[in-house]
mmCIF file of N, CA and C in Angstrom:
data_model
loop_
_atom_site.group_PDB
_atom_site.id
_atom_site.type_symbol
_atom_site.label_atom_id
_atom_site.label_comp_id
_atom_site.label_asym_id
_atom_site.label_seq_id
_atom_site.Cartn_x
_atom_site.Cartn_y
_atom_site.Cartn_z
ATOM 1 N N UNK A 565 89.888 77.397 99.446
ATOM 2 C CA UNK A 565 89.148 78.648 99.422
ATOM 3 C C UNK A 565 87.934 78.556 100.331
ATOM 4 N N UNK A 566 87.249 79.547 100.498
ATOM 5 C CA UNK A 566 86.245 79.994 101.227
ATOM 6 C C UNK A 566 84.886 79.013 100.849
ATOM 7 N N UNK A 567 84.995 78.917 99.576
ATOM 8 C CA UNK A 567 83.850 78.651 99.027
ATOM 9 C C UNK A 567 83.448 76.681 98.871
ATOM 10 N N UNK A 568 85.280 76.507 99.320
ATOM 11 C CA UNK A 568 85.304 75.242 98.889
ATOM 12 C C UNK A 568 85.195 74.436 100.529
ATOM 13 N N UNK A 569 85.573 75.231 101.509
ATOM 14 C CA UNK A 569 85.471 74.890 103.109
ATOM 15 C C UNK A 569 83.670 74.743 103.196
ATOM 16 N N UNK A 570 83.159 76.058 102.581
ATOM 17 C CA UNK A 570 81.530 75.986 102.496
ATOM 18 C C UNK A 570 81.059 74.413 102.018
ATOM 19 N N UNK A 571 81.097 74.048 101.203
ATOM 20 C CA UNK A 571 80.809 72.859 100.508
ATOM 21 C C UNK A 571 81.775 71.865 101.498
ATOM 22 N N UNK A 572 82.514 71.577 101.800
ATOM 23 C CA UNK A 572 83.050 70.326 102.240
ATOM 24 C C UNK A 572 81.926 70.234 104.156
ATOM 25 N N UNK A 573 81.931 71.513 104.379
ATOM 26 C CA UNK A 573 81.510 71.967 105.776
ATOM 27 C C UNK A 573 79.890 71.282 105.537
ATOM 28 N N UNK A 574 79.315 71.552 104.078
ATOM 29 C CA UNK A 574 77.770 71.010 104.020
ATOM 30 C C UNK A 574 77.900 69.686 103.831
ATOM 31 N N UNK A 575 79.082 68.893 103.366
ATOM 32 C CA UNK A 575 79.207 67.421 102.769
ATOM 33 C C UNK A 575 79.080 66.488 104.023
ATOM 34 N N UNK A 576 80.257 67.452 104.994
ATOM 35 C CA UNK A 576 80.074 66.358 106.060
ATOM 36 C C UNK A 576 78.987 66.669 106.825
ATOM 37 N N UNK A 577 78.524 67.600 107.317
ATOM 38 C CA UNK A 577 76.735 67.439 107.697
ATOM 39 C C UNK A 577 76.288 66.563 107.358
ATOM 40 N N UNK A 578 75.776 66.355 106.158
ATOM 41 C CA UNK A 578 75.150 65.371 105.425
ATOM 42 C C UNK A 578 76.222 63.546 105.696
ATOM 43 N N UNK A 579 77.268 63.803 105.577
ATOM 44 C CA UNK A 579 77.893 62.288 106.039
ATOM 45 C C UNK A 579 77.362 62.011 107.588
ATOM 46 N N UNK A 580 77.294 63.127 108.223
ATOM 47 C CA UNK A 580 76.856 62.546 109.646
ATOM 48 C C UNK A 580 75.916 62.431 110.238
ATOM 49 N N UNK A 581 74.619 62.989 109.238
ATOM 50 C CA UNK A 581 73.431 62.450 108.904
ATOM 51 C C UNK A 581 72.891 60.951 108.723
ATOM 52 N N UNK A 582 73.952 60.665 107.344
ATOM 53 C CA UNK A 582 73.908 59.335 107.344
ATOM 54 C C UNK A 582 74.589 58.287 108.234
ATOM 55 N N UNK A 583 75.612 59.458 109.341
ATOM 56 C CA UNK A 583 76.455 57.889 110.127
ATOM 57 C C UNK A 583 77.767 57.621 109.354
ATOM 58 N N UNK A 584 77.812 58.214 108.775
ATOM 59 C CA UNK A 584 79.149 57.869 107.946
ATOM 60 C C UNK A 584 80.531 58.566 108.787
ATOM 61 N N UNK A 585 80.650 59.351 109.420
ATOM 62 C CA UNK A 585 81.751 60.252 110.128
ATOM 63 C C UNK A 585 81.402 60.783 111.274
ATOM 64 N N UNK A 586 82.447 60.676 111.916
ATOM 65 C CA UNK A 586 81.681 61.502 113.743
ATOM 66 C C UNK A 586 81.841 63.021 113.169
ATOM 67 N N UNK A 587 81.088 63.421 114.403
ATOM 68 C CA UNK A 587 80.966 65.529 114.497
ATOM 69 C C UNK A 587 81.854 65.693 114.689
ATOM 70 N N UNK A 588 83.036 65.289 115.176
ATOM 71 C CA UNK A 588 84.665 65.894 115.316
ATOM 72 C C UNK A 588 84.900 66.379 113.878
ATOM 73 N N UNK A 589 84.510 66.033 113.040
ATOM 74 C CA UNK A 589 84.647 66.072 111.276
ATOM 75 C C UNK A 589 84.412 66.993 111.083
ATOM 76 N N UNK A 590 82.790 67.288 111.647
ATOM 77 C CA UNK A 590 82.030 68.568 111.014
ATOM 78 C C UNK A 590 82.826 69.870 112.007
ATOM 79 N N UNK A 591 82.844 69.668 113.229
ATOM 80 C CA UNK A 591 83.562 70.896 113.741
ATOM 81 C C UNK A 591 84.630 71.686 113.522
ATOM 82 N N UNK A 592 85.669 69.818 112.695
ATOM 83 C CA UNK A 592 87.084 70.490 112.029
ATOM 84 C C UNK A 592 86.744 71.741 110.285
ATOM 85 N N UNK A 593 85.604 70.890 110.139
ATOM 86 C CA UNK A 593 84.780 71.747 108.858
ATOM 87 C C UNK A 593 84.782 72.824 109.072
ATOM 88 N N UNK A 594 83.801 73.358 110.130
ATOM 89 C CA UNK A 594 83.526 74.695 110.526
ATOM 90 C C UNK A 594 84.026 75.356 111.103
ATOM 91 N N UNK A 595 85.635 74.604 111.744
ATOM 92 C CA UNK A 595 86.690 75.922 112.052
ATOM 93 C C UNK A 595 87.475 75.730 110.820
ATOM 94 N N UNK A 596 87.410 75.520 109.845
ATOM 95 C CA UNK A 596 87.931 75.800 108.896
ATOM 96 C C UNK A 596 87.754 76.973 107.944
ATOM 97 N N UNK A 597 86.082 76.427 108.443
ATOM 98 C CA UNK A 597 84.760 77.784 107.407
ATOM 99 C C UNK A 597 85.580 79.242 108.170
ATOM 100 N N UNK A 598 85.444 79.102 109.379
ATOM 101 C CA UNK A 598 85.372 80.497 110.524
ATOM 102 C C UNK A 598 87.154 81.188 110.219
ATOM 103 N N UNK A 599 87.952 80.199 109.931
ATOM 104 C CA UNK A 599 89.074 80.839 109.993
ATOM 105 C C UNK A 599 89.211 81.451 108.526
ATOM 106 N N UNK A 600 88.973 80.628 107.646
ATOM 107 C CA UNK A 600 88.804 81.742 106.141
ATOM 108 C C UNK A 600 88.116 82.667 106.200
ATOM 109 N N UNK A 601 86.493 83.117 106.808
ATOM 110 C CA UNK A 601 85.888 83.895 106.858
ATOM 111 C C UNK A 601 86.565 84.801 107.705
ATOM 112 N N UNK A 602 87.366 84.583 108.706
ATOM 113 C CA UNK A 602 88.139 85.664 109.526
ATOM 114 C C UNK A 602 89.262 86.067 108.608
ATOM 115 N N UNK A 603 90.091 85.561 107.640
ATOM 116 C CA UNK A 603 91.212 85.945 106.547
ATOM 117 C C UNK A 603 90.457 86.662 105.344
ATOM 118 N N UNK A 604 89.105 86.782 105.308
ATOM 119 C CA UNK A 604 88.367 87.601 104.163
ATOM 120 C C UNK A 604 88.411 89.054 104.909
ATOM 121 N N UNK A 605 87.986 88.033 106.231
ATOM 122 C CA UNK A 605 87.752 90.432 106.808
ATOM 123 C C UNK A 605 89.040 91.021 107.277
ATOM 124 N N UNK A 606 89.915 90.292 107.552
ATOM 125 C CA UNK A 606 91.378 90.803 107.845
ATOM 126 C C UNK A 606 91.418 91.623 106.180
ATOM 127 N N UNK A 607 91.717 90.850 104.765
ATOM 128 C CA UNK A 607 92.378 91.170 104.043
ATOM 129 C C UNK A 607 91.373 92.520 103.348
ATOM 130 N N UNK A 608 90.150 92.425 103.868
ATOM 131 C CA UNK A 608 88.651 93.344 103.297
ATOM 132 C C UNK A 608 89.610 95.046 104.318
ATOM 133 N N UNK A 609 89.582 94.356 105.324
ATOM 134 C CA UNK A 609 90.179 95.808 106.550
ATOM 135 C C UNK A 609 91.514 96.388 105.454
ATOM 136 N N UNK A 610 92.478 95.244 105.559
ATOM 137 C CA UNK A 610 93.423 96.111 104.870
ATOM 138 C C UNK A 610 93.653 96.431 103.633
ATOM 139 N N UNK A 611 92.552 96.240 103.040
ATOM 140 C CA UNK A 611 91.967 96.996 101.587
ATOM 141 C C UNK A 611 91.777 98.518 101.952
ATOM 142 N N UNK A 612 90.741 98.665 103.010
ATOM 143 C CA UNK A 612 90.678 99.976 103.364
ATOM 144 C C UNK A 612 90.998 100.661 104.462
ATOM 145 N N UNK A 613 92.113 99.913 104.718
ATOM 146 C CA UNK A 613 93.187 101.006 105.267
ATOM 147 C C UNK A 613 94.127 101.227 104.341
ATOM 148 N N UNK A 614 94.818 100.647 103.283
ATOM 149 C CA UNK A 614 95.495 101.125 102.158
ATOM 150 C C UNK A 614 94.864 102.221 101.170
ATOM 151 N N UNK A 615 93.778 101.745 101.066
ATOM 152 C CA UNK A 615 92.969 102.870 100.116
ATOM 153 C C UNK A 615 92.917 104.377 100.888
ATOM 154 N N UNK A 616 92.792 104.363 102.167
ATOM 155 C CA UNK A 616 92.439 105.508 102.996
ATOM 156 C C UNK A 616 94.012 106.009 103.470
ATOM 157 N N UNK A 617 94.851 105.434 103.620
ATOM 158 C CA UNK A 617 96.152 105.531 103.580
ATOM 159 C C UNK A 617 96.522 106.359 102.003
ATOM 160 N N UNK A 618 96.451 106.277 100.834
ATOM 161 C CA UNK A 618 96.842 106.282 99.701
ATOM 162 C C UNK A 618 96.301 107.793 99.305
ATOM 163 N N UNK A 619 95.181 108.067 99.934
ATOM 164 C CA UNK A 619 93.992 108.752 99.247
ATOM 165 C C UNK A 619 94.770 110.154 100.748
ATOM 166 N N UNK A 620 95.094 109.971 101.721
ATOM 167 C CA UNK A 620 95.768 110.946 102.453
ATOM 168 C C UNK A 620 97.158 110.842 102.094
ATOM 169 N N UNK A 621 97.554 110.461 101.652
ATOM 170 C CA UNK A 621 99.069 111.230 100.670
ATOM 171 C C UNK A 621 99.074 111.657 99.998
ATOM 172 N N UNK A 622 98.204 111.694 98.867
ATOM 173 C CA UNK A 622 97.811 112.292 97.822
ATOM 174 C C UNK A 622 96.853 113.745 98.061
ATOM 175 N N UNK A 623 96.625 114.026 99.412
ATOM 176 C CA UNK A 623 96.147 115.116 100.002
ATOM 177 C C UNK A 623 94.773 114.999 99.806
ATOM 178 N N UNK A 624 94.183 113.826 99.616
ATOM 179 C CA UNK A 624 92.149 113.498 99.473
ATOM 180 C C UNK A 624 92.131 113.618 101.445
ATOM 181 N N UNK A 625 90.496 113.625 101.087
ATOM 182 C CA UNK A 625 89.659 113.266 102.315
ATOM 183 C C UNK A 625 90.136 111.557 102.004
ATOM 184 N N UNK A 626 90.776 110.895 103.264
ATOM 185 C CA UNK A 626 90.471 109.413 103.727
ATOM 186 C C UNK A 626 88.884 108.564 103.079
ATOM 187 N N UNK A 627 88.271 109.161 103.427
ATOM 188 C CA UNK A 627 87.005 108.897 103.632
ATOM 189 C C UNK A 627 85.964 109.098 101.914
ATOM 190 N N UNK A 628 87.158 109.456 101.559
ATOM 191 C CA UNK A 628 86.201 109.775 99.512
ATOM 192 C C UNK A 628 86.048 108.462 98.970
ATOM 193 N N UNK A 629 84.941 108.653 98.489
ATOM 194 C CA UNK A 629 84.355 107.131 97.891
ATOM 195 C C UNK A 629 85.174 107.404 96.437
ATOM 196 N N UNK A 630 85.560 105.669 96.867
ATOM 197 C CA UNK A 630 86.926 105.805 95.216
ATOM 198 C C UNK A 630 86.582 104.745 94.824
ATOM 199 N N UNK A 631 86.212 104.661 93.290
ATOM 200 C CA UNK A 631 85.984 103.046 92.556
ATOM 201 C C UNK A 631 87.352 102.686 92.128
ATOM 202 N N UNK A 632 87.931 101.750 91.592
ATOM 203 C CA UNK A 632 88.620 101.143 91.022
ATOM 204 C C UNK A 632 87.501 100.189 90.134
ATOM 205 N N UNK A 633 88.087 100.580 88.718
ATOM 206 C CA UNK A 633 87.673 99.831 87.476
ATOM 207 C C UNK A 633 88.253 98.426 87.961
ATOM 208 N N UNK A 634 87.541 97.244 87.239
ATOM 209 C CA UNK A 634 87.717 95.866 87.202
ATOM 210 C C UNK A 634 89.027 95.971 86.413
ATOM 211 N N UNK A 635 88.368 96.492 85.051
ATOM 212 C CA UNK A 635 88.777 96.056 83.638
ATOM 213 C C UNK A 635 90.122 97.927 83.484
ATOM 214 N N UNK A 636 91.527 97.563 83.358
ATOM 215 C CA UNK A 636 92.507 98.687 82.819
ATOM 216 C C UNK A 636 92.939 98.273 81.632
ATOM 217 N N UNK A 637 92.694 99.162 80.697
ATOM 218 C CA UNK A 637 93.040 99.036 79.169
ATOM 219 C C UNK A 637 94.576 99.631 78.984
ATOM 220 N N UNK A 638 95.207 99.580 78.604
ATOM 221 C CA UNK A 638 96.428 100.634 78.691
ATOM 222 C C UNK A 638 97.196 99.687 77.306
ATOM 223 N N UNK A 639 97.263 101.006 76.179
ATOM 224 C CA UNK A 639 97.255 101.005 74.708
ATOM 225 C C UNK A 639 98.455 100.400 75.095
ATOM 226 N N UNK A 640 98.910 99.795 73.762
ATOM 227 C CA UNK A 640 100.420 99.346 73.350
ATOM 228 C C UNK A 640 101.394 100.136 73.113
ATOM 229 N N UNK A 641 102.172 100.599 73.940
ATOM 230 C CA UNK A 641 103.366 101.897 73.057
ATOM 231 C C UNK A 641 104.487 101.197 71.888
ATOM 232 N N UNK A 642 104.332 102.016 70.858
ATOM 233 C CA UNK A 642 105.552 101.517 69.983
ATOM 234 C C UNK A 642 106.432 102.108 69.777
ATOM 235 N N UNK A 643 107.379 102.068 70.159
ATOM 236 C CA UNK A 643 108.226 102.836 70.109
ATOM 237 C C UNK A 643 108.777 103.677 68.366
ATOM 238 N N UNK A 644 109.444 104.761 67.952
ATOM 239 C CA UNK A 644 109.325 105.061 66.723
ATOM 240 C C UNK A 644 110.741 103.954 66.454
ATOM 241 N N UNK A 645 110.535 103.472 64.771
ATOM 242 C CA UNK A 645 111.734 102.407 64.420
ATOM 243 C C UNK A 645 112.896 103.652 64.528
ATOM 244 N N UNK A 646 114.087 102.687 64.851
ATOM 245 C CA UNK A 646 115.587 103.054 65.037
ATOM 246 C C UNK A 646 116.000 103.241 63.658
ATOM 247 N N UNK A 647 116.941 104.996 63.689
ATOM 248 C CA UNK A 647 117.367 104.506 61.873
ATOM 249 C C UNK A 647 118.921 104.912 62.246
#
């Protein structure tokens, strides 16, 4: 993950601080950082081009600010017993 390239990207800084690893290390780090951070805004874009896609089929303005809830509750159906 993103978050985990962040941290390995600060670890080896710090190893090559101390001499412990050449900068070939840290550079492989930070194209690591750059290529996840480029797969966040790819997948961020086609968030909203689907949303703006979705929202013009449904005959909206593209452009309407739409939340999506975190949290969807959706009750239990029971069906009535068989007699």
């Amino acid at each position: 993950s993103l978050k985990q390239a962040l941290q390995t990207q600060s670890q080896t800084s710090e190893q090559i601080t101390a001499g412990n690893v050449a900068k070939t290390d840290l550079l492989q780090a930070q194209l690591s950082v750059a290529r996840l951070q480029f797969a966040v805004e790819q997948q961020e874009n086609l968030i909203l081009q689907n949303k703006q896609a979705l929202l013009t089929a449904i005959g909206l303005n593209p452009d309407l600010a739409l939340g999506i809830p975190t949290q969807i509750k959706v009750p239990l159906f029971r069906p009535p017993p068989f007699k």
